[in-house]
Amino acid sequence: MKLIHCADLHLDSKMESGLPKEKAAKRRLELLQTFTRMVEQAQAEEVEAILLCGDLFDAKTISARARNCVLDAIVQHPQIFFYYLQGNHDQSSFWEELPELPDNLRLFGTDWTTYEQGEVSITGAELSERTPDDLLERLTLDKDRVNIVMLHAMATEYGARDSKDEISLRALRGKHISYLALGHIHRFRLEKLDEEGMWCYCGCLEGRGFDECGEKGYVELTLREGALIPTFVPFAKRRLHEVSVDITGLMTQEEIQRGVQEALEDIPERDMVKVVLTGEVDPEAEKDTLWVQRWLEEDYYYLKVQDETSLKIRPEDYQYDISFKGEFVRLVLKSDLPQKEKEEVLVKGLHAVMHAGRE
């Protein structure tokens, strides 16, 4: 028996990576396509159930395109059971206007609901203000079954009773959980719960912003001899990367460009990249982040460059410099400007002095 654990698809998301309008619209469509591809992959591998552990949608109002895409995937794959519980972003129920629910869609409420499928019992509850405070303590499972528990929350050792987004692992130990399927955190993590089971964030299917870099996908669960074996399956159409490039000592745009290109050489063209320039830069160095971005942006689906360098300048080097440059540096360094503004003034001023000297 095979199952899929996925969560945090955030369909209808506006996208959070600062994409141009056309590419943001394309990425929203790609989220839907990745969900559809996953369901088709599940059919090809004879998966019997897909566990949707919250935040299937992202917006309060679900678009007709996203709703119809999800419903069509469910209806067109009647051999797969879809177990769906709402997360904190799922503010609307996409099935509310349906005359009847698809036979293979199984839902949860704010108290424990259990479904049985073969050797596996699937139990879940939605966390909201209506959820009983003692929900975790009241969980009762059959120790002779393979038990999957679905929740959309952050797992911590003790939890927080004043938060519906946080659950206590301590409260769930010793309850015969074979696999605790979690949503809410957008990176894959698999840990031991107790001697009987494990807990897992499957992460999201697609990264939406540069705070969601790395491999994204779902977890495939294989039931073998009464035990669940989890395997993370990378599945995103595009991967997001944040790459730091130390440009200390580089003086020309060409040197900086080569340094960035070398750092990115193993990244596929289809991916999205955020380049962060770091290090100490000589005030007379040629550094133009916009120039670097425009030079390289055609090589990737999307690329942005962020400057986090600091200025390599020592006041003692200009202490006895009687030139105009020395006087300019001393005046700026003594000013009340914030450090970042001082650096910007020094760079622009020194470049102006250099260019004036060449004319």
CSV table of C-alpha atoms in Angstrom, one decimal:
chain,number,residue,atom,x,y,z
A,1,MET,CA,0.0,0.0,0.0
A,2,LYS,CA,1.2,3.5,-0.9
A,3,LEU,CA,0.1,6.9,0.4
A,4,ILE,CA,1.3,10.5,-0.3
A,5,HIS,CA,1.7,13.1,2.5
A,6,CYS,CA,1.6,16.7,1.2
A,7,ALA,CA,0.7,20.1,2.5
A,8,ASP,CA,1.0,23.8,2.1
A,9,LEU,CA,0.3,24.0,-1.6
A,10,HIS,CA,-1.1,27.6,-1.2
A,11,LEU,CA,-2.9,27.5,-4.5
A,12,ASP,CA,-4.0,31.1,-5.6
A,13,SER,CA,-1.0,32.5,-3.8
A,14,LYS,CA,0.0,36.0,-5.1
A,15,MET,CA,3.7,34.8,-5.0
A,16,GLU,CA,6.2,36.3,-2.6
A,17,SER,CA,9.5,36.5,-4.6
A,18,GLY,CA,9.0,39.9,-6.2
A,19,LEU,CA,8.3,38.5,-9.6
A,20,PRO,CA,7.2,40.6,-12.5
A,21,LYS,CA,3.5,40.5,-13.1
A,22,GLU,CA,3.6,38.0,-16.0
A,23,LYS,CA,6.0,35.6,-14.3
A,24,ALA,CA,4.0,35.8,-11.1
A,25,ALA,CA,0.8,34.8,-13.0
A,26,LYS,CA,2.8,31.9,-14.7
A,27,ARG,CA,4.0,30.7,-11.3
A,28,ARG,CA,0.4,30.7,-9.9
A,29,LEU,CA,-0.5,28.4,-12.8
A,30,GLU,CA,2.6,26.3,-12.2
A,31,LEU,CA,1.4,25.6,-8.6
A,32,LEU,CA,-1.8,24.2,-10.0
A,33,GLN,CA,0.1,22.2,-12.6
A,34,THR,CA,2.4,20.7,-9.9
A,35,PHE,CA,-0.6,19.6,-7.9
A,36,THR,CA,-2.1,17.9,-11.0
A,37,ARG,CA,1.2,16.3,-11.8
A,38,MET,CA,1.4,14.9,-8.3
A,39,VAL,CA,-2.0,13.3,-8.6
A,40,GLU,CA,-1.2,11.8,-12.0
A,41,GLN,CA,2.1,10.5,-10.5
A,42,ALA,CA,0.1,9.0,-7.7
A,43,GLN,CA,-2.2,7.2,-10.1
A,44,ALA,CA,0.8,5.9,-12.1
A,45,GLU,CA,2.4,4.5,-8.9
A,46,GLU,CA,-0.9,3.0,-7.7
A,47,VAL,CA,-1.1,5.3,-4.6
A,48,GLU,CA,-4.3,4.6,-2.6
A,49,ALA,CA,-4.5,7.8,-0.6
A,50,ILE,CA,-3.3,11.4,-0.6
A,51,LEU,CA,-3.1,13.2,2.7
A,52,LEU,CA,-3.6,17.0,2.3
A,53,CYS,CA,-2.5,18.4,5.6
A,54,GLY,CA,-3.7,21.9,5.3
A,55,ASP,CA,-3.2,25.2,3.4
A,56,LEU,CA,-4.3,23.7,0.2
A,57,PHE,CA,-5.4,27.3,-0.8
A,58,ASP,CA,-3.9,30.6,0.1
A,59,ALA,CA,-6.6,33.3,-0.3
A,60,LYS,CA,-9.8,34.0,1.5
A,61,THR,CA,-11.7,33.8,-1.8
A,62,ILE,CA,-10.9,30.7,-3.9
A,63,SER,CA,-10.7,31.4,-7.6
A,64,ALA,CA,-12.9,29.3,-9.9
A,65,ARG,CA,-9.7,28.0,-11.7
A,66,ALA,CA,-8.1,26.7,-8.5
A,67,ARG,CA,-11.3,25.2,-7.2
A,68,ASN,CA,-12.1,23.5,-10.4
A,69,CYS,CA,-8.6,22.2,-10.8
A,70,VAL,CA,-8.7,20.5,-7.4
A,71,LEU,CA,-12.2,19.1,-7.8
A,72,ASP,CA,-11.4,17.8,-11.3
A,73,ALA,CA,-8.3,16.0,-9.9
A,74,ILE,CA,-10.4,14.4,-7.2
A,75,VAL,CA,-13.3,13.4,-9.4
A,76,GLN,CA,-11.1,12.1,-12.2
A,77,HIS,CA,-9.1,9.8,-9.9
A,78,PRO,CA,-11.9,7.9,-8.0
A,79,GLN,CA,-9.4,5.1,-7.1
A,80,ILE,CA,-7.5,7.5,-4.9
A,81,PHE,CA,-8.9,8.7,-1.6
A,82,PHE,CA,-8.2,12.4,-0.7
A,83,TYR,CA,-8.0,13.1,3.0
A,84,TYR,CA,-8.2,16.9,3.5
A,85,LEU,CA,-8.1,19.0,6.6
A,86,GLN,CA,-8.0,22.8,6.5
A,87,GLY,CA,-5.0,24.9,7.7
A,88,ASN,CA,-4.8,28.4,8.9
A,89,HIS,CA,-4.8,29.8,5.4
A,90,ASP,CA,-7.8,27.8,4.3
A,91,GLN,CA,-10.5,30.3,5.1
A,92,SER,CA,-13.1,29.0,2.7
A,93,SER,CA,-14.4,25.5,2.1
A,94,PHE,CA,-14.0,24.7,-1.6
A,95,TRP,CA,-16.7,22.0,-1.4
A,96,GLU,CA,-19.5,24.2,0.2
A,97,GLU,CA,-21.3,24.9,-3.1
A,98,LEU,CA,-21.2,21.4,-4.4
A,99,PRO,CA,-24.5,19.5,-4.5
A,100,GLU,CA,-22.7,16.5,-3.1
A,101,LEU,CA,-19.2,15.5,-2.1
A,102,PRO,CA,-17.1,13.3,-4.3
A,103,ASP,CA,-17.1,9.7,-2.8
A,104,ASN,CA,-13.3,9.7,-2.5
A,105,LEU,CA,-13.0,13.0,-0.6
A,106,ARG,CA,-12.8,12.6,3.2
A,107,LEU,CA,-12.9,15.6,5.5
A,108,PHE,CA,-12.2,16.5,9.1
A,109,GLY,CA,-13.8,18.7,11.7
A,110,THR,CA,-12.5,20.4,14.9
A,111,ASP,CA,-12.6,17.1,16.9
A,112,TRP,CA,-11.0,13.8,16.0
A,113,THR,CA,-12.4,12.0,13.0
A,114,THR,CA,-11.0,8.5,12.0
A,115,TYR,CA,-11.2,6.7,8.7
A,116,GLU,CA,-10.1,3.2,8.0
A,117,GLN,CA,-8.4,2.2,4.7
A,118,GLY,CA,-7.0,-1.4,4.6
A,119,GLU,CA,-4.6,-1.9,7.5
A,120,VAL,CA,-4.3,1.9,8.1
A,121,SER,CA,-6.4,4.2,10.3
A,122,ILE,CA,-6.2,7.8,9.4
A,123,THR,CA,-7.2,10.3,12.1
A,124,GLY,CA,-7.2,14.0,12.0
A,125,ALA,CA,-8.6,17.3,13.4
A,126,GLU,CA,-8.6,20.9,12.3
A,127,LEU,CA,-7.2,23.4,14.7
A,128,SER,CA,-9.2,26.5,15.2
A,129,GLU,CA,-10.7,28.6,17.9
A,130,ARG,CA,-13.5,26.0,18.1
A,131,THR,CA,-11.0,23.1,18.7
A,132,PRO,CA,-11.3,21.7,22.3
A,133,ASP,CA,-8.4,22.6,24.5
A,134,ASP,CA,-7.8,19.0,25.5
A,135,LEU,CA,-7.9,17.7,22.0
A,136,LEU,CA,-4.4,16.0,22.1
A,137,GLU,CA,-5.1,14.4,25.5
A,138,ARG,CA,-8.3,12.9,24.2
A,139,LEU,CA,-6.7,11.1,21.2
A,140,THR,CA,-7.4,7.4,21.5
A,141,LEU,CA,-6.0,5.0,18.8
A,142,ASP,CA,-6.2,1.2,18.3
A,143,LYS,CA,-2.7,-0.1,19.1
A,144,ASP,CA,-3.2,-3.0,16.7
A,145,ARG,CA,-3.7,-0.7,13.7
A,146,VAL,CA,-1.2,1.3,11.6
A,147,ASN,CA,-2.2,4.8,12.8
A,148,ILE,CA,-1.6,8.0,10.8
A,149,VAL,CA,-2.6,11.2,12.5
A,150,MET,CA,-3.0,14.4,10.4
A,151,LEU,CA,-2.6,17.9,11.8
A,152,HIS,CA,-1.7,21.3,10.5
A,153,ALA,CA,0.5,22.9,13.2
A,154,MET,CA,4.0,23.6,14.4
A,155,ALA,CA,5.4,20.7,16.6
A,156,THR,CA,7.2,21.6,19.8
A,157,GLU,CA,8.1,19.6,22.9
A,158,TYR,CA,5.5,21.2,25.1
A,159,GLY,CA,3.2,23.1,22.8
A,160,ALA,CA,1.4,26.3,23.8
A,161,ARG,CA,-2.2,26.1,25.1
A,162,ASP,CA,-2.8,29.7,24.0
A,163,SER,CA,-1.9,28.9,20.4
A,164,LYS,CA,-3.9,26.8,17.9
A,165,ASP,CA,-0.9,26.8,15.6
A,166,GLU,CA,1.4,24.8,18.0
A,167,ILE,CA,1.0,21.3,19.3
A,168,SER,CA,2.9,19.3,22.0
A,169,LEU,CA,4.9,16.3,20.9
A,170,ARG,CA,5.1,15.2,24.6
A,171,ALA,CA,1.2,15.0,24.7
A,172,LEU,CA,1.2,12.7,21.6
A,173,ARG,CA,3.8,10.2,22.7
A,174,GLY,CA,2.7,6.8,23.8
A,175,LYS,CA,-0.6,7.0,21.9
A,176,HIS,CA,0.3,4.4,19.3
A,177,ILE,CA,0.9,6.9,16.4
A,178,SER,CA,2.8,5.3,13.6
A,179,TYR,CA,3.2,8.5,11.6
A,180,LEU,CA,2.2,12.0,12.5
A,181,ALA,CA,1.6,13.8,9.2
A,182,LEU,CA,2.0,17.6,9.7
A,183,GLY,CA,1.6,20.7,7.6
A,184,HIS,CA,2.4,24.4,8.3
A,185,ILE,CA,6.2,24.3,8.1
A,186,HIS,CA,7.4,24.6,4.5
A,187,ARG,CA,10.6,22.5,4.7
A,188,PHE,CA,10.9,18.7,4.9
A,189,ARG,CA,11.7,17.3,8.4
A,190,LEU,CA,11.4,13.8,9.7
A,191,GLU,CA,12.0,12.9,13.3
A,192,LYS,CA,11.3,10.1,15.8
A,193,LEU,CA,8.2,10.6,17.9
A,194,ASP,CA,8.6,7.6,20.2
A,195,GLU,CA,9.4,3.9,20.1
A,196,GLU,CA,6.3,3.3,17.9
A,197,GLY,CA,6.3,6.1,15.4
A,198,MET,CA,7.7,9.3,13.8
A,199,TRP,CA,6.6,12.8,13.0
A,200,CYS,CA,7.1,14.6,9.7
A,201,TYR,CA,6.7,18.0,8.0
A,202,CYS,CA,6.5,17.2,4.3
A,203,GLY,CA,7.2,20.8,3.3
A,204,CYS,CA,5.5,22.5,0.4
A,205,LEU,CA,5.3,21.4,-3.2
A,206,GLU,CA,6.7,24.6,-4.7
A,207,GLY,CA,8.8,27.4,-3.1
A,208,ARG,CA,7.1,30.7,-3.5
A,209,GLY,CA,9.7,33.1,-2.1
A,210,PHE,CA,13.4,33.1,-1.3
A,211,ASP,CA,12.5,32.2,2.3
A,212,GLU,CA,11.5,28.8,0.8
A,213,CYS,CA,14.7,27.8,-0.9
A,214,GLY,CA,15.9,24.2,-1.4
A,215,GLU,CA,14.2,21.0,-2.5
A,216,LYS,CA,10.4,20.9,-2.3
A,217,GLY,CA,8.1,18.0,-2.8
A,218,TYR,CA,6.0,15.4,-0.9
A,219,VAL,CA,6.5,12.3,1.2
A,220,GLU,CA,5.6,8.9,-0.2
A,221,LEU,CA,4.6,6.4,2.5
A,222,THR,CA,4.9,2.7,1.7
A,223,LEU,CA,3.3,0.2,4.0
A,224,ARG,CA,5.5,-2.9,4.2
A,225,GLU,CA,5.0,-5.7,6.8
A,226,GLY,CA,2.9,-3.5,9.1
A,227,ALA,CA,5.4,-0.6,9.0
A,228,LEU,CA,5.3,2.7,7.2
A,229,ILE,CA,8.4,3.6,5.3
A,230,PRO,CA,8.6,7.4,4.4
A,231,THR,CA,10.5,8.7,1.3
A,232,PHE,CA,10.9,12.3,0.4
A,233,VAL,CA,10.2,12.9,-3.3
A,234,PRO,CA,11.5,16.2,-4.8
A,235,PHE,CA,8.8,17.4,-7.1
A,236,ALA,CA,8.9,21.1,-7.7
A,237,LYS,CA,9.0,22.5,-11.2
A,238,ARG,CA,11.5,25.2,-10.2
A,239,ARG,CA,13.8,25.3,-7.2
A,240,LEU,CA,14.7,28.6,-5.5
A,241,HIS,CA,18.3,29.3,-4.5
A,242,GLU,CA,19.9,32.0,-2.3
A,243,VAL,CA,23.6,32.2,-3.1
A,244,SER,CA,26.1,34.3,-1.2
A,245,VAL,CA,29.0,35.6,-3.2
A,246,ASP,CA,32.0,37.1,-1.3
A,247,ILE,CA,33.5,39.8,-3.6
A,248,THR,CA,36.2,41.0,-1.2
A,249,GLY,CA,39.2,42.2,-3.1
A,250,LEU,CA,37.4,42.4,-6.5
A,251,MET,CA,37.9,45.7,-8.2
A,252,THR,CA,36.1,45.6,-11.6
A,253,GLN,CA,32.6,44.7,-12.8
A,254,GLU,CA,34.2,41.9,-14.9
A,255,GLU,CA,35.8,40.4,-11.8
A,256,ILE,CA,32.5,40.6,-9.9
A,257,GLN,CA,30.6,39.1,-12.8
A,258,ARG,CA,32.9,36.1,-13.1
A,259,GLY,CA,32.7,35.6,-9.3
A,260,VAL,CA,28.9,35.4,-9.5
A,261,GLN,CA,28.9,33.2,-12.6
A,262,GLU,CA,31.2,30.7,-10.9
A,263,ALA,CA,29.0,30.6,-7.9
A,264,LEU,CA,25.9,29.9,-10.1
A,265,GLU,CA,27.4,27.5,-12.6
A,266,ASP,CA,25.6,24.4,-11.1
A,267,ILE,CA,22.1,26.0,-11.0
A,268,PRO,CA,19.7,25.0,-13.8
A,269,GLU,CA,18.4,27.7,-16.1
A,270,ARG,CA,14.8,26.9,-15.1
A,271,ASP,CA,15.4,27.9,-11.5
A,272,MET,CA,15.0,31.1,-9.5
A,273,VAL,CA,18.0,32.8,-7.9
A,274,LYS,CA,18.7,35.4,-5.4
A,275,VAL,CA,22.4,36.5,-5.4
A,276,VAL,CA,23.6,38.2,-2.2
A,277,LEU,CA,26.9,40.1,-2.6
A,278,THR,CA,28.9,40.0,0.7
A,279,GLY,CA,32.4,40.9,1.9
A,280,GLU,CA,34.4,44.1,2.2
A,281,VAL,CA,34.7,46.2,-0.9
A,282,ASP,CA,37.3,48.8,-1.7
A,283,PRO,CA,35.6,52.3,-2.1
A,284,GLU,CA,37.2,52.7,-5.5
A,285,ALA,CA,36.0,49.3,-6.8
A,286,GLU,CA,33.5,49.2,-9.7
A,287,LYS,CA,30.4,47.7,-8.1
A,288,ASP,CA,27.0,48.1,-9.8
A,289,THR,CA,24.5,45.5,-8.6
A,290,LEU,CA,21.9,46.5,-11.2
A,291,TRP,CA,24.6,45.9,-13.9
A,292,VAL,CA,25.3,42.4,-12.6
A,293,GLN,CA,21.6,41.6,-12.4
A,294,ARG,CA,20.9,42.8,-16.0
A,295,TRP,CA,24.0,40.9,-17.2
A,296,LEU,CA,22.8,37.5,-15.8
A,297,GLU,CA,19.0,37.7,-15.5
A,298,GLU,CA,18.5,36.1,-19.0
A,299,ASP,CA,20.3,33.0,-17.8
A,300,TYR,CA,17.6,32.0,-15.3
A,301,TYR,CA,13.8,32.1,-15.0
A,302,TYR,CA,14.2,34.8,-12.4
A,303,LEU,CA,17.3,36.4,-10.9
A,304,LYS,CA,17.8,39.3,-8.4
A,305,VAL,CA,20.9,40.7,-6.8
A,306,GLN,CA,21.0,42.0,-3.3
A,307,ASP,CA,24.0,44.0,-2.0
A,308,GLU,CA,25.0,43.3,1.6
A,309,THR,CA,28.7,44.3,1.3
A,310,SER,CA,30.4,46.7,3.6
A,311,LEU,CA,32.9,49.4,2.7
A,312,LYS,CA,36.6,48.5,3.3
A,313,ILE,CA,37.9,51.9,4.4
A,314,ARG,CA,40.2,52.7,7.3
A,315,PRO,CA,40.2,56.3,8.6
A,316,GLU,CA,43.9,56.1,9.4
A,317,ASP,CA,44.7,55.7,5.7
A,318,TYR,CA,43.4,59.2,5.1
A,319,GLN,CA,44.5,60.8,8.3
A,320,TYR,CA,47.5,62.7,6.7
A,321,ASP,CA,46.2,62.7,3.1
A,322,ILE,CA,46.3,66.4,2.2
A,323,SER,CA,44.5,65.9,-1.2
A,324,PHE,CA,40.9,66.7,-1.9
A,325,LYS,CA,40.1,63.0,-1.7
A,326,GLY,CA,41.6,62.8,1.8
A,327,GLU,CA,39.6,65.8,3.0
A,328,PHE,CA,36.4,64.5,1.5
A,329,VAL,CA,36.8,61.1,3.3
A,330,ARG,CA,37.5,62.7,6.6
A,331,LEU,CA,34.5,65.0,6.4
A,332,VAL,CA,32.1,62.1,5.5
A,333,LEU,CA,33.5,59.9,8.3
A,334,LYS,CA,33.1,62.7,10.9
A,335,SER,CA,29.5,63.4,9.8
A,336,ASP,CA,26.3,62.3,11.6
A,337,LEU,CA,25.1,60.3,8.7
A,338,PRO,CA,24.0,56.6,9.4
A,339,GLN,CA,26.8,54.2,8.5
A,340,LYS,CA,25.1,52.9,5.3
A,341,GLU,CA,24.6,56.4,4.0
A,342,LYS,CA,28.2,57.3,4.8
A,343,GLU,CA,29.3,54.3,2.7
A,344,GLU,CA,27.0,55.4,-0.2
A,345,VAL,CA,28.3,59.0,-0.1
A,346,LEU,CA,31.9,57.8,0.0
A,347,VAL,CA,31.5,55.4,-2.9
A,348,LYS,CA,29.8,58.0,-5.2
A,349,GLY,CA,32.1,60.8,-4.1
A,350,LEU,CA,35.3,58.8,-4.6
A,351,HIS,CA,34.1,57.6,-8.0
A,352,ALA,CA,33.4,61.1,-9.0
A,353,VAL,CA,36.9,62.2,-7.9
A,354,MET,CA,38.4,59.3,-9.9
A,355,HIS,CA,36.5,60.1,-13.1
A,356,ALA,CA,37.2,63.9,-12.7
A,357,GLY,CA,40.9,63.1,-12.5
A,358,ARG,CA,40.8,61.1,-15.8
A,359,GLU,CA,39.3,64.0,-17.8
